[in-house]
Structures are given as structure tokens and as C-alpha cells.
CSV table of C-alpha atoms and ligand atoms in Angstrom, one decimal:
chain,number,residue,atom,x,y,z
A,1,MET,CA,31.4,-80.8,32.5
A,2,PRO,CA,28.6,-79.8,29.6
A,3,THR,CA,29.4,-76.4,27.5
A,4,LEU,CA,27.2,-74.0,26.6
A,5,LYS,CA,28.0,-71.9,23.1
A,6,ARG,CA,27.0,-68.7,22.9
A,7,ASP,CA,28.1,-65.5,20.9
A,8,VAL,CA,28.4,-63.3,23.7
A,9,VAL,CA,28.8,-64.6,27.4
A,10,ILE,CA,28.2,-61.8,30.2
A,11,VAL,CA,29.6,-62.0,33.5
A,12,GLY,CA,27.3,-60.1,36.2
A,13,ALA,CA,24.0,-59.4,36.3
A,14,GLY,CA,23.5,-55.9,37.5
A,15,PRO,CA,22.0,-53.4,35.3
A,16,SER,CA,24.9,-53.0,32.8
A,17,GLY,CA,25.4,-56.3,32.3
A,18,LEU,CA,22.0,-56.8,31.8
A,19,THR,CA,21.5,-54.0,29.1
A,20,ALA,CA,24.0,-55.3,27.3
A,21,ALA,CA,22.5,-58.8,27.5
A,22,THR,CA,19.3,-57.0,26.4
A,23,ARG,CA,20.5,-54.6,23.3
A,24,LEU,CA,23.0,-57.7,21.9
A,25,ALA,CA,19.6,-60.1,21.9
A,26,GLN,CA,17.3,-57.3,20.2
A,27,ALA,CA,19.7,-57.6,18.2
A,28,GLY,CA,19.5,-61.6,17.6
A,29,VAL,CA,22.5,-62.2,19.4
A,30,SER,CA,22.8,-65.2,21.5
A,31,VAL,CA,23.7,-64.3,25.1
A,32,ALA,CA,24.7,-66.0,28.4
A,33,VAL,CA,24.9,-63.6,31.6
A,34,LEU,CA,26.6,-65.5,34.6
A,35,GLU,CA,25.9,-63.8,37.9
A,36,ALA,CA,27.9,-64.7,41.2
A,37,ARG,CA,24.7,-63.5,43.7
A,38,ASP,CA,21.2,-65.5,44.0
A,39,ARG,CA,19.5,-62.9,42.4
A,40,VAL,CA,19.5,-60.0,39.6
A,41,GLY,CA,20.4,-56.4,40.2
A,42,GLY,CA,24.2,-56.1,42.0
A,43,ARG,CA,24.5,-52.6,43.5
A,44,THR,CA,20.3,-52.5,42.9
A,45,TRP,CA,18.5,-54.4,45.7
A,46,THR,CA,15.0,-53.6,46.5
A,47,ASP,CA,13.9,-56.1,49.7
A,48,CYS,CA,11.2,-56.3,52.3
A,49,VAL,CA,13.1,-56.1,55.7
A,50,ASP,CA,10.4,-56.3,58.9
A,51,GLY,CA,7.5,-55.6,56.7
A,52,ALA,CA,9.1,-52.7,55.1
A,53,SER,CA,10.3,-52.3,51.2
A,54,LEU,CA,13.9,-50.7,51.5
A,55,GLU,CA,16.1,-49.9,48.3
A,56,ILE,CA,19.0,-51.8,50.2
A,57,GLY,CA,21.2,-49.8,47.2
A,58,GLY,CA,20.5,-47.1,44.3
A,59,GLN,CA,17.6,-45.8,43.8
A,60,TRP,CA,17.3,-42.1,42.6
A,61,VAL,CA,17.2,-40.7,39.3
A,62,SER,CA,17.9,-37.3,38.1
A,63,PRO,CA,16.7,-35.0,35.2
A,64,ASP,CA,19.9,-36.0,32.5
A,65,GLN,CA,19.7,-39.9,33.3
A,66,THR,CA,17.8,-40.0,29.9
A,67,ALA,CA,19.6,-43.5,29.5
A,68,LEU,CA,17.8,-44.3,32.6
A,69,PHE,CA,14.8,-42.7,31.5
A,70,ALA,CA,14.3,-44.2,28.3
A,71,LEU,CA,15.0,-48.1,29.7
A,72,LEU,CA,12.8,-47.2,32.1
A,73,ASP,CA,9.8,-46.5,29.4
A,74,GLU,CA,10.9,-49.3,27.8
A,75,LEU,CA,10.5,-51.9,30.6
A,76,GLY,CA,7.0,-50.6,32.0
A,77,LEU,CA,8.3,-49.1,35.1
A,78,GLN,CA,7.1,-45.2,36.6
A,79,THR,CA,8.4,-43.1,38.6
A,80,PHE,CA,7.4,-40.7,41.3
A,81,SER,CA,9.3,-38.0,43.3
A,82,ARG,CA,10.9,-37.6,46.3
A,83,HIS,CA,8.9,-35.6,49.1
A,84,ARG,CA,10.5,-32.2,49.7
A,85,GLU,CA,8.1,-29.9,51.1
A,86,GLY,CA,8.9,-28.2,54.2
A,87,GLU,CA,11.7,-26.6,55.4
A,88,SER,CA,15.2,-28.4,55.4
A,89,VAL,CA,17.5,-28.1,58.2
A,90,TYR,CA,21.6,-27.3,58.5
A,91,ILE,CA,23.8,-28.0,61.3
A,92,ASP,CA,26.6,-25.5,61.3
A,93,PRO,CA,30.2,-26.5,62.7
A,94,SER,CA,29.1,-25.9,66.4
A,95,GLY,CA,25.7,-27.6,66.1
A,96,VAL,CA,23.4,-24.8,65.6
A,97,ARG,CA,20.4,-26.0,64.2
A,98,THR,CA,18.5,-23.8,61.7
A,99,ARG,CA,15.6,-24.4,59.0
A,100,TYR,CA,15.9,-22.9,55.6
A,101,THR,CA,14.4,-23.4,52.2
A,102,GLY,CA,15.9,-22.4,48.9
A,103,GLU,CA,19.1,-24.5,47.9
A,104,ILE,CA,22.0,-22.9,49.8
A,105,PHE,CA,22.9,-23.6,53.1
A,106,PRO,CA,21.9,-20.9,55.6
A,107,VAL,CA,25.8,-19.9,56.4
A,108,GLY,CA,27.0,-16.5,57.6
A,109,ASP,CA,27.5,-14.1,54.3
A,110,ASN,CA,31.4,-14.6,54.4
A,111,THR,CA,30.7,-18.3,54.0
A,112,ARG,CA,27.8,-18.1,51.8
A,113,ARG,CA,29.8,-15.8,49.5
A,114,GLU,CA,33.0,-18.3,49.5
A,115,MET,CA,30.4,-21.4,48.7
A,116,GLU,CA,28.8,-19.5,45.6
A,117,ARG,CA,32.9,-18.4,44.4
A,118,VAL,CA,33.5,-22.3,44.7
A,119,ILE,CA,30.7,-23.6,42.8
A,120,GLU,CA,30.8,-21.2,40.4
A,121,MET,CA,34.9,-22.0,39.7
A,122,LEU,CA,33.8,-26.2,39.7
A,123,ASP,CA,31.0,-24.8,37.8
A,124,LYS,CA,33.7,-23.6,35.2
A,125,LEU,CA,36.0,-26.3,35.3
A,126,THR,CA,33.5,-29.0,35.1
A,127,ALA,CA,32.1,-27.7,31.9
A,128,GLU,CA,35.5,-27.3,30.2
A,129,ILE,CA,36.6,-30.3,31.1
A,130,GLY,CA,33.6,-32.4,30.4
A,131,PRO,CA,32.9,-36.4,31.4
A,132,GLU,CA,34.2,-38.5,28.4
A,133,GLU,CA,38.0,-37.9,28.2
A,134,PRO,CA,38.7,-36.1,31.7
A,135,TRP,CA,42.6,-36.9,31.3
A,136,ALA,CA,43.1,-35.8,28.0
A,137,HIS,CA,42.2,-32.3,29.4
A,138,PRO,CA,45.6,-29.6,29.3
A,139,LEU,CA,44.7,-29.0,33.1
A,140,ALA,CA,44.6,-32.5,33.9
A,141,ARG,CA,47.6,-33.3,35.7
A,142,GLU,CA,47.6,-30.4,37.6
A,143,LEU,CA,44.0,-31.0,39.1
A,144,ASP,CA,44.9,-34.8,39.5
A,145,THR,CA,48.0,-35.0,41.5
A,146,ILE,CA,45.9,-32.4,44.4
A,147,SER,CA,43.6,-33.8,46.8
A,148,PHE,CA,40.3,-32.0,46.3
A,149,GLN,CA,40.9,-31.0,50.3
A,150,GLY,CA,44.1,-29.7,48.6
A,151,TRP,CA,42.8,-27.6,46.1
A,152,LEU,CA,39.9,-26.7,47.9
A,153,ALA,CA,42.0,-25.1,50.3
A,154,GLN,CA,44.1,-23.6,47.2
A,155,GLN,CA,40.7,-21.9,46.7
A,156,THR,CA,39.7,-20.1,50.1
A,157,ASP,CA,40.6,-20.5,53.7
A,158,ASP,CA,36.7,-20.4,55.2
A,159,GLU,CA,36.8,-23.6,56.7
A,160,GLU,CA,32.8,-23.8,56.5
A,161,ALA,CA,32.7,-23.3,52.8
A,162,ARG,CA,35.5,-26.1,51.8
A,163,ASN,CA,33.8,-29.1,54.2
A,164,ASN,CA,30.4,-28.0,52.8
A,165,ILE,CA,31.9,-28.3,49.0
A,166,GLY,CA,33.9,-31.2,49.9
A,167,LEU,CA,30.4,-32.7,51.7
A,168,PHE,CA,28.9,-33.0,48.5
A,169,VAL,CA,31.4,-34.9,47.1
A,170,ALA,CA,33.2,-36.7,49.1
A,171,GLY,CA,30.5,-37.7,51.9
A,172,GLY,CA,28.0,-37.5,49.2
A,173,MET,CA,29.3,-39.2,45.9
A,174,LEU,CA,32.9,-40.5,46.2
A,175,THR,CA,32.2,-41.6,49.8
A,176,LYS,CA,36.1,-41.3,50.6
A,177,PRO,CA,37.8,-38.5,52.6
A,178,ALA,CA,38.6,-35.6,50.2
A,179,HIS,CA,42.0,-35.9,51.2
A,180,ALA,CA,41.7,-39.6,49.1
A,181,PHE,CA,40.6,-38.2,45.9
A,182,SER,CA,41.8,-35.6,43.3
A,183,ALA,CA,39.8,-32.4,42.1
A,184,LEU,CA,39.9,-34.0,38.4
A,185,GLN,CA,37.9,-36.7,40.1
A,186,ALA,CA,35.7,-34.3,42.0
A,187,VAL,CA,35.4,-32.3,38.4
A,188,LEU,CA,34.4,-35.8,36.9
A,189,MET,CA,31.7,-36.7,39.3
A,190,ALA,CA,30.2,-33.2,38.5
A,191,ALA,CA,30.5,-33.5,35.0
A,192,SER,CA,29.1,-36.9,34.7
A,193,ALA,CA,25.8,-35.0,36.6
A,194,GLY,CA,25.8,-32.3,33.9
A,195,SER,CA,27.0,-29.7,36.5
A,196,PHE,CA,28.5,-28.8,39.9
A,197,SER,CA,25.8,-27.0,40.6
A,198,ASN,CA,23.6,-30.1,39.5
A,199,LEU,CA,25.7,-32.4,41.9
A,200,VAL,CA,25.0,-29.5,44.7
A,201,ASP,CA,21.0,-29.5,43.9
A,202,GLU,CA,19.6,-32.3,46.2
A,203,ASP,CA,16.3,-31.3,44.1
A,204,PHE,CA,18.3,-32.4,40.7
A,205,ILE,CA,20.1,-35.1,41.9
A,206,LEU,CA,17.4,-36.6,44.4
A,207,ASP,CA,14.8,-36.1,42.1
A,208,LYS,CA,12.7,-39.1,41.2
A,209,ARG,CA,12.4,-43.4,42.4
A,210,VAL,CA,11.0,-45.5,40.7
A,211,ILE,CA,7.8,-47.0,42.0
A,212,GLY,CA,7.9,-50.8,43.0
A,213,GLY,CA,12.2,-50.3,43.2
A,214,MET,CA,15.1,-49.6,41.0
A,215,GLN,CA,15.9,-53.7,41.4
A,216,GLN,CA,12.9,-54.0,38.9
A,217,VAL,CA,15.0,-52.9,36.5
A,218,SER,CA,17.5,-55.7,36.3
A,219,ILE,CA,14.6,-57.9,37.3
A,220,ARG,CA,12.7,-56.8,34.2
A,221,MET,CA,15.6,-57.5,31.6
A,222,ALA,CA,16.4,-60.5,33.2
A,223,ASP,CA,12.8,-62.1,32.9
A,224,ARG,CA,12.8,-61.3,29.4
A,225,LEU,CA,16.0,-63.2,29.1
A,226,GLY,CA,14.3,-65.9,30.4
A,227,ASP,CA,17.1,-69.5,31.1
A,228,ASP,CA,19.8,-67.4,29.3
A,229,VAL,CA,20.3,-65.7,33.1
A,230,PHE,CA,22.2,-68.3,35.1
A,231,LEU,CA,22.2,-67.4,39.3
A,232,ASN,CA,24.5,-68.7,41.7
A,233,ALA,CA,27.4,-68.8,39.1
A,234,PRO,CA,30.6,-67.0,39.8
A,235,VAL,CA,33.4,-66.8,37.2
A,236,ARG,CA,36.4,-68.2,38.1
A,237,THR,CA,38.8,-68.2,35.3
A,238,ILE,CA,38.4,-66.8,31.9
A,239,GLN,CA,40.5,-68.2,29.2
A,240,TRP,CA,40.9,-65.9,26.6
A,241,GLY,CA,42.8,-65.7,23.4
A,242,GLU,CA,41.8,-64.5,19.2
A,243,GLU,CA,39.4,-67.3,18.7
A,244,GLY,CA,37.3,-66.2,21.7
A,245,VAL,CA,37.1,-67.1,25.6
A,246,VAL,CA,36.2,-70.3,27.5
A,247,VAL,CA,34.8,-69.4,30.8
A,248,PHE,CA,34.5,-71.5,34.1
A,249,ALA,CA,31.7,-70.6,36.9
A,250,ASP,CA,31.0,-72.4,40.0
A,251,GLY,CA,27.8,-74.9,39.3
A,252,ASP,CA,29.7,-77.2,36.6
A,253,LEU,CA,29.3,-74.0,34.0
A,254,ARG,CA,31.1,-73.9,31.0
A,255,VAL,CA,30.6,-71.4,28.3
A,256,GLU,CA,32.0,-71.1,25.0
A,257,ALA,CA,31.9,-67.1,23.0
A,258,ASP,CA,33.4,-65.3,20.8
A,259,GLN,CA,32.9,-61.7,22.9
A,260,LEU,CA,32.7,-61.5,26.7
A,261,VAL,CA,31.1,-58.2,29.1
A,262,LEU,CA,33.3,-58.2,32.1
A,263,ALA,CA,30.1,-56.3,33.8
A,264,VAL,CA,31.4,-56.1,37.6
A,265,PRO,CA,33.3,-53.1,39.5
A,266,PRO,CA,37.2,-53.2,38.6
A,267,THR,CA,37.8,-53.8,41.9
A,268,LEU,CA,36.2,-57.4,41.5
A,269,TYR,CA,38.3,-58.3,38.0
A,270,SER,CA,41.3,-59.7,40.0
A,271,ARG,CA,38.8,-62.0,41.8
A,272,ILE,CA,38.6,-64.1,38.6
A,273,SER,CA,41.8,-66.1,36.6
A,274,TYR,CA,42.7,-65.1,33.6
A,275,ASP,CA,44.5,-67.4,30.7
A,276,PRO,CA,46.7,-65.8,29.7
A,277,PRO,CA,47.2,-63.2,32.6
A,278,LEU,CA,45.8,-59.9,31.4
A,279,PRO,CA,48.2,-57.3,30.3
A,280,ARG,CA,50.4,-55.6,32.7
A,281,ARG,CA,48.3,-52.3,32.1
A,282,GLN,CA,45.0,-53.5,33.3
A,283,HIS,CA,47.2,-55.2,36.7
A,284,GLN,CA,48.5,-51.9,37.1
A,285,MET,CA,45.2,-49.9,36.5
A,286,HIS,CA,43.2,-52.2,38.4
A,287,GLN,CA,44.9,-51.8,41.5
A,288,HIS,CA,44.4,-47.7,41.3
A,289,GLN,CA,40.8,-48.0,42.1
A,290,SER,CA,39.1,-48.7,44.7
A,291,PHE,CA,35.6,-47.9,46.1
A,292,GLY,CA,34.4,-45.9,48.4
A,293,LEU,CA,32.7,-46.6,52.0
A,294,VAL,CA,28.8,-45.6,53.2
A,295,ILE,CA,26.3,-46.8,55.5
A,296,LYS,CA,22.6,-46.0,54.1
A,297,VAL,CA,20.7,-46.0,57.3
A,298,HIS,CA,16.5,-46.7,56.5
A,299,ALA,CA,14.3,-45.7,59.4
A,300,VAL,CA,10.6,-46.0,59.0
A,301,TYR,CA,8.2,-44.8,61.5
A,302,GLU,CA,4.5,-45.0,61.5
A,303,THR,CA,3.9,-41.4,60.6
A,304,PRO,CA,6.7,-39.2,58.2
A,305,PHE,CA,5.6,-37.0,61.8
A,306,TRP,CA,8.5,-34.4,60.4
A,307,ARG,CA,6.0,-33.5,57.9
A,308,ALA,CA,4.0,-32.0,60.9
A,309,ASP,CA,6.6,-29.9,61.7
A,310,GLY,CA,6.6,-27.9,58.9
A,311,LEU,CA,9.7,-30.4,57.4
A,312,SER,CA,10.5,-32.2,54.3
A,313,GLY,CA,12.6,-34.3,56.0
A,314,THR,CA,16.0,-33.0,54.3
A,315,GLY,CA,19.0,-32.5,56.2
A,316,PHE,CA,22.6,-31.5,55.8
A,317,SER,CA,26.0,-31.0,58.4
A,318,ALA,CA,29.3,-31.6,57.4
A,319,ALA,CA,29.8,-31.8,61.3
A,320,GLU,CA,27.5,-34.7,61.8
A,321,LEU,CA,27.5,-38.4,62.1
A,322,VAL,CA,24.5,-38.7,59.9
A,323,GLN,CA,26.1,-35.9,56.9
A,324,GLU,CA,22.7,-36.3,55.2
A,325,VAL,CA,19.0,-37.4,55.6
A,326,TYR,CA,15.7,-37.2,53.6
A,327,ASP,CA,12.4,-38.4,53.6
A,328,ASN,CA,12.7,-41.6,51.8
A,329,THR,CA,8.8,-42.7,52.3
A,330,ASN,CA,7.9,-45.5,49.5
A,331,HIS,CA,5.1,-44.7,46.8
A,332,ALA,CA,1.7,-44.6,48.4
A,333,ASP,CA,2.6,-46.0,51.9
A,334,ALA,CA,1.2,-44.0,55.0
A,335,ARG,CA,4.2,-44.7,57.1
A,336,GLY,CA,7.1,-42.5,56.6
A,337,THR,CA,10.3,-43.7,56.0
A,338,LEU,CA,14.2,-41.9,56.5
A,339,VAL,CA,17.2,-42.1,54.9
A,340,GLY,CA,20.7,-40.9,56.2
A,341,PHE,CA,24.0,-41.7,55.3
A,342,VAL,CA,27.2,-41.9,57.0
A,343,SER,CA,30.6,-41.8,55.0
A,344,ASP,CA,33.6,-43.0,55.0
A,345,GLU,CA,36.2,-42.6,57.7
A,346,LYS,CA,32.8,-41.5,60.4
A,347,ALA,CA,31.6,-45.0,58.9
A,348,ASP,CA,34.8,-47.0,60.0
A,349,ALA,CA,34.1,-45.4,63.1
A,350,VAL,CA,30.7,-46.1,63.9
A,351,PHE,CA,31.7,-50.0,62.6
A,352,ALA,CA,33.8,-50.0,65.3
A,353,LEU,CA,31.1,-50.3,67.7
A,354,SER,CA,28.7,-52.9,68.7
A,355,ALA,CA,25.4,-52.8,66.0
A,356,GLU,CA,23.3,-51.3,69.7
A,357,GLU,CA,25.4,-48.4,70.2
A,358,ARG,CA,25.9,-48.0,66.5
A,359,LYS,CA,22.3,-47.4,65.5
A,360,ARG,CA,21.9,-45.0,69.0
A,361,LYS,CA,24.3,-43.1,67.5
A,362,ILE,CA,22.8,-43.1,64.4
A,363,LEU,CA,19.4,-42.2,65.5
A,364,ALA,CA,20.6,-39.5,67.9
A,365,SER,CA,22.0,-38.1,64.5
A,366,ILE,CA,19.3,-37.9,62.8
A,367,ALA,CA,17.3,-36.9,65.9
A,368,ARG,CA,19.2,-33.3,66.0
A,369,PHE,CA,17.8,-32.7,62.6
A,370,LEU,CA,13.9,-33.9,62.6
A,371,GLY,CA,13.3,-34.0,66.8
A,372,PRO,CA,13.4,-36.8,69.5
A,373,GLN,CA,11.0,-38.6,67.5
A,374,ALA,CA,13.7,-39.9,64.9
A,375,THR,CA,14.7,-42.1,67.9
A,376,GLU,CA,12.4,-44.6,67.9
A,377,PRO,CA,11.8,-45.8,64.5
A,378,VAL,CA,9.4,-49.4,64.1
A,379,VAL,CA,12.0,-50.5,61.6
A,380,TYR,CA,15.7,-49.5,61.2
A,381,TYR,CA,18.0,-51.7,58.8
A,382,GLU,CA,21.5,-50.5,58.1
A,383,SER,CA,22.6,-51.0,53.9
A,384,ASP,CA,26.1,-53.0,54.8
A,385,TRP,CA,28.0,-53.4,51.0
A,386,GLY,CA,31.2,-53.2,52.2
A,387,ALA,CA,30.3,-56.3,54.0
A,388,GLU,CA,29.2,-57.9,50.2
A,389,GLU,CA,31.6,-60.4,48.8
A,390,TRP,CA,30.2,-59.6,45.4
A,391,THR,CA,30.5,-55.8,45.5
A,392,ARG,CA,32.7,-54.8,48.8
A,393,GLY,CA,32.2,-50.9,49.2
A,394,ALA,CA,29.4,-48.2,48.0
A,395,TYR,CA,29.0,-46.5,46.4
A,396,ALA,CA,31.5,-47.5,43.7
A,397,ALA,CA,35.1,-47.1,42.5
A,398,SER,CA,37.2,-44.3,41.8
A,399,PHE,CA,40.8,-43.4,41.3
A,400,ASP,CA,43.4,-42.7,43.6
A,401,LEU,CA,45.5,-39.6,43.7
A,402,GLY,CA,47.0,-39.1,40.0
A,403,GLY,CA,45.0,-42.5,39.3
A,404,LEU,CA,42.7,-41.0,36.5
A,405,HIS,CA,44.4,-38.7,34.5
A,406,ARG,CA,47.2,-42.0,34.6
A,407,TYR,CA,45.0,-44.7,33.2
A,408,GLY,CA,41.7,-43.2,32.4
A,409,ARG,CA,41.9,-43.6,28.9
A,410,ASP,CA,42.3,-47.3,29.5
A,411,GLN,CA,39.8,-48.2,31.6
A,412,ARG,CA,37.3,-48.8,28.9
A,413,THR,CA,39.3,-50.2,26.1
A,414,PRO,CA,39.0,-53.8,25.2
A,415,VAL,CA,41.5,-56.4,25.8
A,416,GLY,CA,41.2,-59.2,23.2
A,417,PRO,CA,37.7,-60.2,23.0
A,418,ILE,CA,37.2,-59.1,26.7
A,419,HIS,CA,35.0,-56.1,27.0
A,420,PHE,CA,35.0,-53.6,30.3
A,421,SER,CA,31.1,-52.5,31.3
A,422,CYS,CA,30.0,-50.6,34.6
A,423,SER,CA,29.1,-47.5,36.0
A,424,ASP,CA,32.5,-47.2,37.7
A,425,ILE,CA,33.9,-46.5,34.2
A,426,ALA,CA,31.2,-44.9,32.4
A,427,ALA,CA,31.0,-41.1,31.3
A,428,GLU,CA,27.8,-39.5,31.2
A,429,GLY,CA,26.1,-41.4,34.8
A,430,TYR,CA,29.3,-42.1,36.2
A,431,GLN,CA,28.5,-44.4,39.3
A,432,HIS,CA,25.0,-44.0,38.8
A,433,VAL,CA,22.8,-46.6,37.1
A,434,ASP,CA,22.5,-44.0,34.4
A,435,GLY,CA,26.3,-44.8,33.7
A,436,ALA,CA,25.8,-48.4,34.0
A,437,VAL,CA,22.9,-48.9,31.0
A,438,ARG,CA,25.3,-46.4,29.1
A,439,MET,CA,28.4,-48.6,29.1
A,440,GLY,CA,25.7,-51.7,28.6
A,441,GLN,CA,24.6,-49.9,25.6
A,442,ARG,CA,28.0,-48.5,24.2
A,443,THR,CA,29.6,-52.2,24.9
A,444,ALA,CA,26.8,-53.8,23.1
A,445,GLU,CA,27.4,-51.3,20.0
A,446,ALA,CA,31.3,-52.5,20.0
A,447,ILE,CA,30.5,-55.9,19.9
A,448,LEU,CA,28.1,-55.2,16.9
A,449,GLY,CA,30.2,-53.2,15.3
A,450,ARG,CA,33.0,-56.4,15.6
A,451,ARG,CA,30.7,-58.6,14.3
B,501,LIG,P1,26.8,-53.8,39.5
B,501,LIG,O1,28.1,-54.1,40.7
B,501,LIG,O2,25.3,-53.3,40.2
B,501,LIG,O3,26.4,-55.2,38.8
B,501,LIG,C1,27.9,-56.5,39.2
B,501,LIG,C2,27.1,-57.3,39.0
B,501,LIG,O4,28.3,-58.4,39.0
B,501,LIG,C3,26.5,-58.1,40.6
B,501,LIG,O5,25.3,-58.5,40.2
B,501,LIG,C4,27.5,-59.1,41.5
B,501,LIG,O6,26.9,-59.8,42.0
B,501,LIG,C5,28.3,-59.2,39.9
B,501,LIG,N1,29.4,-60.1,39.7
B,501,LIG,C6,30.6,-59.9,40.6
B,501,LIG,N2,31.5,-60.0,40.4
B,501,LIG,C7,31.4,-61.6,39.6
B,501,LIG,C8,31.9,-62.8,39.3
B,501,LIG,N3,33.1,-63.1,39.3
B,501,LIG,N4,31.2,-63.5,38.3
B,501,LIG,C9,29.7,-63.0,38.1
B,501,LIG,N5,29.4,-62.4,38.4
B,501,LIG,C10,29.4,-61.4,39.3
B,501,LIG,N6,23.0,-45.1,42.0
B,501,LIG,C11,21.7,-44.5,41.3
B,501,LIG,O7,21.7,-44.3,39.8
B,501,LIG,N7,20.9,-43.8,41.8
B,501,LIG,C12,21.2,-43.9,43.8
B,501,LIG,O8,20.4,-43.3,44.4
B,501,LIG,C13,22.6,-44.7,43.8
B,501,LIG,N8,22.2,-45.2,45.2
B,501,LIG,C14,23.2,-45.9,45.3
B,501,LIG,C15,23.5,-46.4,46.9
B,501,LIG,C16,23.8,-47.7,47.3
B,501,LIG,C17,24.0,-48.2,48.9
B,501,LIG,C18,25.3,-48.4,46.7
B,501,LIG,C19,25.6,-49.4,46.9
B,501,LIG,C20,24.9,-47.9,45.5
B,501,LIG,C21,24.2,-46.7,44.6
B,501,LIG,N9,24.2,-46.3,43.6
B,501,LIG,C22,22.8,-45.5,43.1
B,501,LIG,C23,25.1,-47.2,42.4
B,501,LIG,C24,24.0,-47.7,41.6
B,501,LIG,O9,23.7,-48.9,42.3
B,501,LIG,C25,25.4,-48.8,40.9
B,501,LIG,O10,25.8,-47.9,39.6
B,501,LIG,C26,24.9,-49.6,39.4
B,501,LIG,O11,24.5,-50.9,40.3
B,501,LIG,C27,26.4,-50.4,39.2
B,501,LIG,O12,26.0,-51.0,38.4
B,501,LIG,P2,26.5,-51.9,37.8
B,501,LIG,O13,25.7,-53.4,36.5
B,501,LIG,O14,27.6,-51.6,36.5
B,501,LIG,O15,27.3,-53.1,38.5
């Protein structure tokens, strides 16, 4: 078996691993990046489906994501704004559809007051706790041992307000039911985006897209790294010790290096064998992190028909199968594209149906927001990351109830020569491409500091 010798070996060619590799290479450190798939980009993947260019994975960039913006500049990539002109649509729990403008849903006065009050509370908590070390805050244990659903029930007895606020974090971000993660985890999600108000403002959080697609970020970094990126090379075994690592991957690859960056989500760490085994703390911690589940639905039409009706394409409803829908038309494209999301338990339910029946139900749900033309797309595609062997869910991994304050402080701590880097353990930009980039940079700095 031929052996490669490098200063640092990186496992995973997603945005985090490639950022780490790029920064290390720029500092004169030799690298090899081993990627399981036949492409780079990980959870970012811009593909052509039936003649339509689709963002199968991560795509949006928000104004606070400055690490990603700087990288886009460095790589010569431009952004464009999401189409948002026109009225949005809200469907209430009884199925009543209302067109509206502005940030807050057109709900009754009491529900509106309650939503504003709870959002203000969450903004305060988020500002106080911050994204870097939420586990270190005096309220960490209290907030981490109650589910977000339970915490919301303590704050307000207005069910519509609770469900709408739950929608932003549960269906909208962590893609787990609000009973399955803690209030502290919800605060981290908001803190990583700057504030809870940012998280609930779609014009902020879903602001820009990359012309040519988000996967270009990884493709351009990989192009610069050239022959040091190895595809179809799932890493199976990592031998590690004081002197460094020896890595074994498919394709008859053996790499010796001083240090290693494990740039895969924590849910996949246990797909690799470690010799000697990782410490007890890692074994335990990684069992408390899991992926959410969401179906990202793409529907392409000959024209963006909703715009002619004065609609922006944006729709929300905690009661609908498709809880959120947006205009996702590509840059300079005459056709119109919608993207919708079916999250967690609703995704379970429709995955139990035939593909035809699932499509029918999903399009019928989008039609309730934007009109009957929505049922007749020329291209229809469901991103199904739960079925992807090298991801196994979407969008990202988070701790179960109580896990964040119990284990969070150790998630970024290296084990010997092994460093951990991915968006799922980021502070700012947590669960986003920006967080993946920040973690890549942070890990590269830590490695350079050791040399
Ligand atoms: P990522 O998972 O991208 O990369 C890890 C790589 O490791 C993969 O290429 C994988 O194949 C590889 N790998 C795994 N095991 C391996 C092994 N044993 N050996 C070798 N390689 C291995 N973000 C955002 O900013 N805006 C958005 O709009 C969205 N929307 C969104 C939608 C959907 C449907 C998804 C799935 C995700 C998003 N995201 C997002 C999240 C964003 O895509 C995600 O946070 C980053 O891609 C994470 O980058 P990482 O490099 O950390 O992991």
C-alpha cells in the first residue's frame, strides 16, 4: 500500500475541511484532504436536475456571516438577493389564509403581543448567553434541562404564539420537534445568528445566495489544492498517538501526518475506527448529538407566476405540511423556482407515502399558499439528506435534551493530534456554512500554533 506523508491530513472535503486545508496550505503546511464522496462540498451541492440548476443543500448567506463573505471575496464569488418584493402569506391554525407585509405574522392582537413579548425575552437571553460558551452561563443547566416546547409553555398560554415561535427554531433551523431539544439549544441557535430577532426575520437570515451556487465555495478551494484532494476515499481507520497519525482510506490510501482535522459532522465520527479508541468522554458525547430531518422541496415553473399576483413567494404556517415556502429563482433565470421545507415528524409522515402521493401532498400544500398553479411544476425534486450515507440528516447536528451544558465545553477540544472541525460545533454561524468556515479557520490556527 503506497504511503503519503503530509504535515496535516484532513478528513472531509466540505467547506470546513477545505477552509482548514486552504489556510494551512497558505501557511506552507503540506496537506492531504480525504473525501468519502465523488465530489467536494459536503452538505453544499449545486446540481442540475432535469435542466434546472438546484441548490440541493446549503445556499443562503445572512449579513452577519462575515467569515463566509470574506471567503467569497477571496474566491471571486458574487452574491445576489433573494426575491422578496410583494406580499407574504400566512395560514393560521384553522386554515385561514392572509396576505401581509412586514415582519410579524398577521395574527390576532393577543397572539401578536405574546409573540413580541416572548421574542423580546429570547433576544435578552440570547444577548446575555452568546454563542461561544452557552454552557458556562449560570442559567445553562436550567435552560438545558427543559425542552424548548416546555419552556415556551411556561412563558405563554397562547398556543398560536408558541407554535409560531417554535416554527422558527424547530422546523426552521434545528429540524427537530420542539420537544426534542432544550431551550438552551434554541438560544445557541439564535445567538449564533446574532439575535433571536435575526433568526425570525427571513429578510435577514435568508438574505443572499451565491451566483453559480454555494458548492462553488468548496469547488474553488479544492481546485487550488489540486492533487492534494482525494475523492472516493472514505477514511476507515485512524491510528493515533504522540508522534502523529496514520490514516487508512478506501482506494488503498495510507497517509502519515503529524496532525489530523476530522472535518465531518459528529454523528459520523463513529463510522471510523480509532486505534487506540477515543476517550470515554468522546464516546459518550457523540451519542448525544443527532441530525435533524427536513425535506427541501424544489419546484420550478415556466414563470414565477406568484409575482404576477403580487406575492413575494414567501409563506409560513406552523399548521401546514410545508411550513415555509420562498421564491428561490436563480440569478438571471426567466423561470421561477420555489423552495419549501417539510420538517421532522411531518417529513416522517410523508416519507411513509409513495413518491407520487408525497409529491401530490407537498404541492397541494404549496398551492394553499400561492395558488393552484403551484401544483404543476416543470421540474420537481426533493432533497433527501437523511438517505445520504455520508450525511444522514439535515441541516445539521445538535445535542439532545441536557447534552449541550453537559458536553458542549468538550466538543471542540482536540484529542492528541486529532482536531474537530465542522459547522455542527461552531459558535457564530452554528449549523451554517459560515460556521463551517469559521471552524476551519480556527482549527488551522490551532494547528499552526502547535507547530
Ligand atoms: P459537511 O457535511 O458539509 O462536509 C463534511 C464532508 O465530510 C462531506 O463531504 C462528507 O462526505 C465527508 N465525510 C464524511 N465522513 C467521511 C469519512 N469517513 N471519510 C472521508 N470523508 C468523510 N447552511 C447555510 O449557511 N445556509 C443554508 O441555506 C443552508 N441550508 C441547508 C439546507 C440543507 C438541505 C442542508 C443539508 C444544509 C444546509 N445548510 C445551510 C447547512 C450547511 O450546508 C452545513 O452547515 C455545511 O455544509 C457544513 O459544512 P461542514 O464542512 O462542516 O460539513
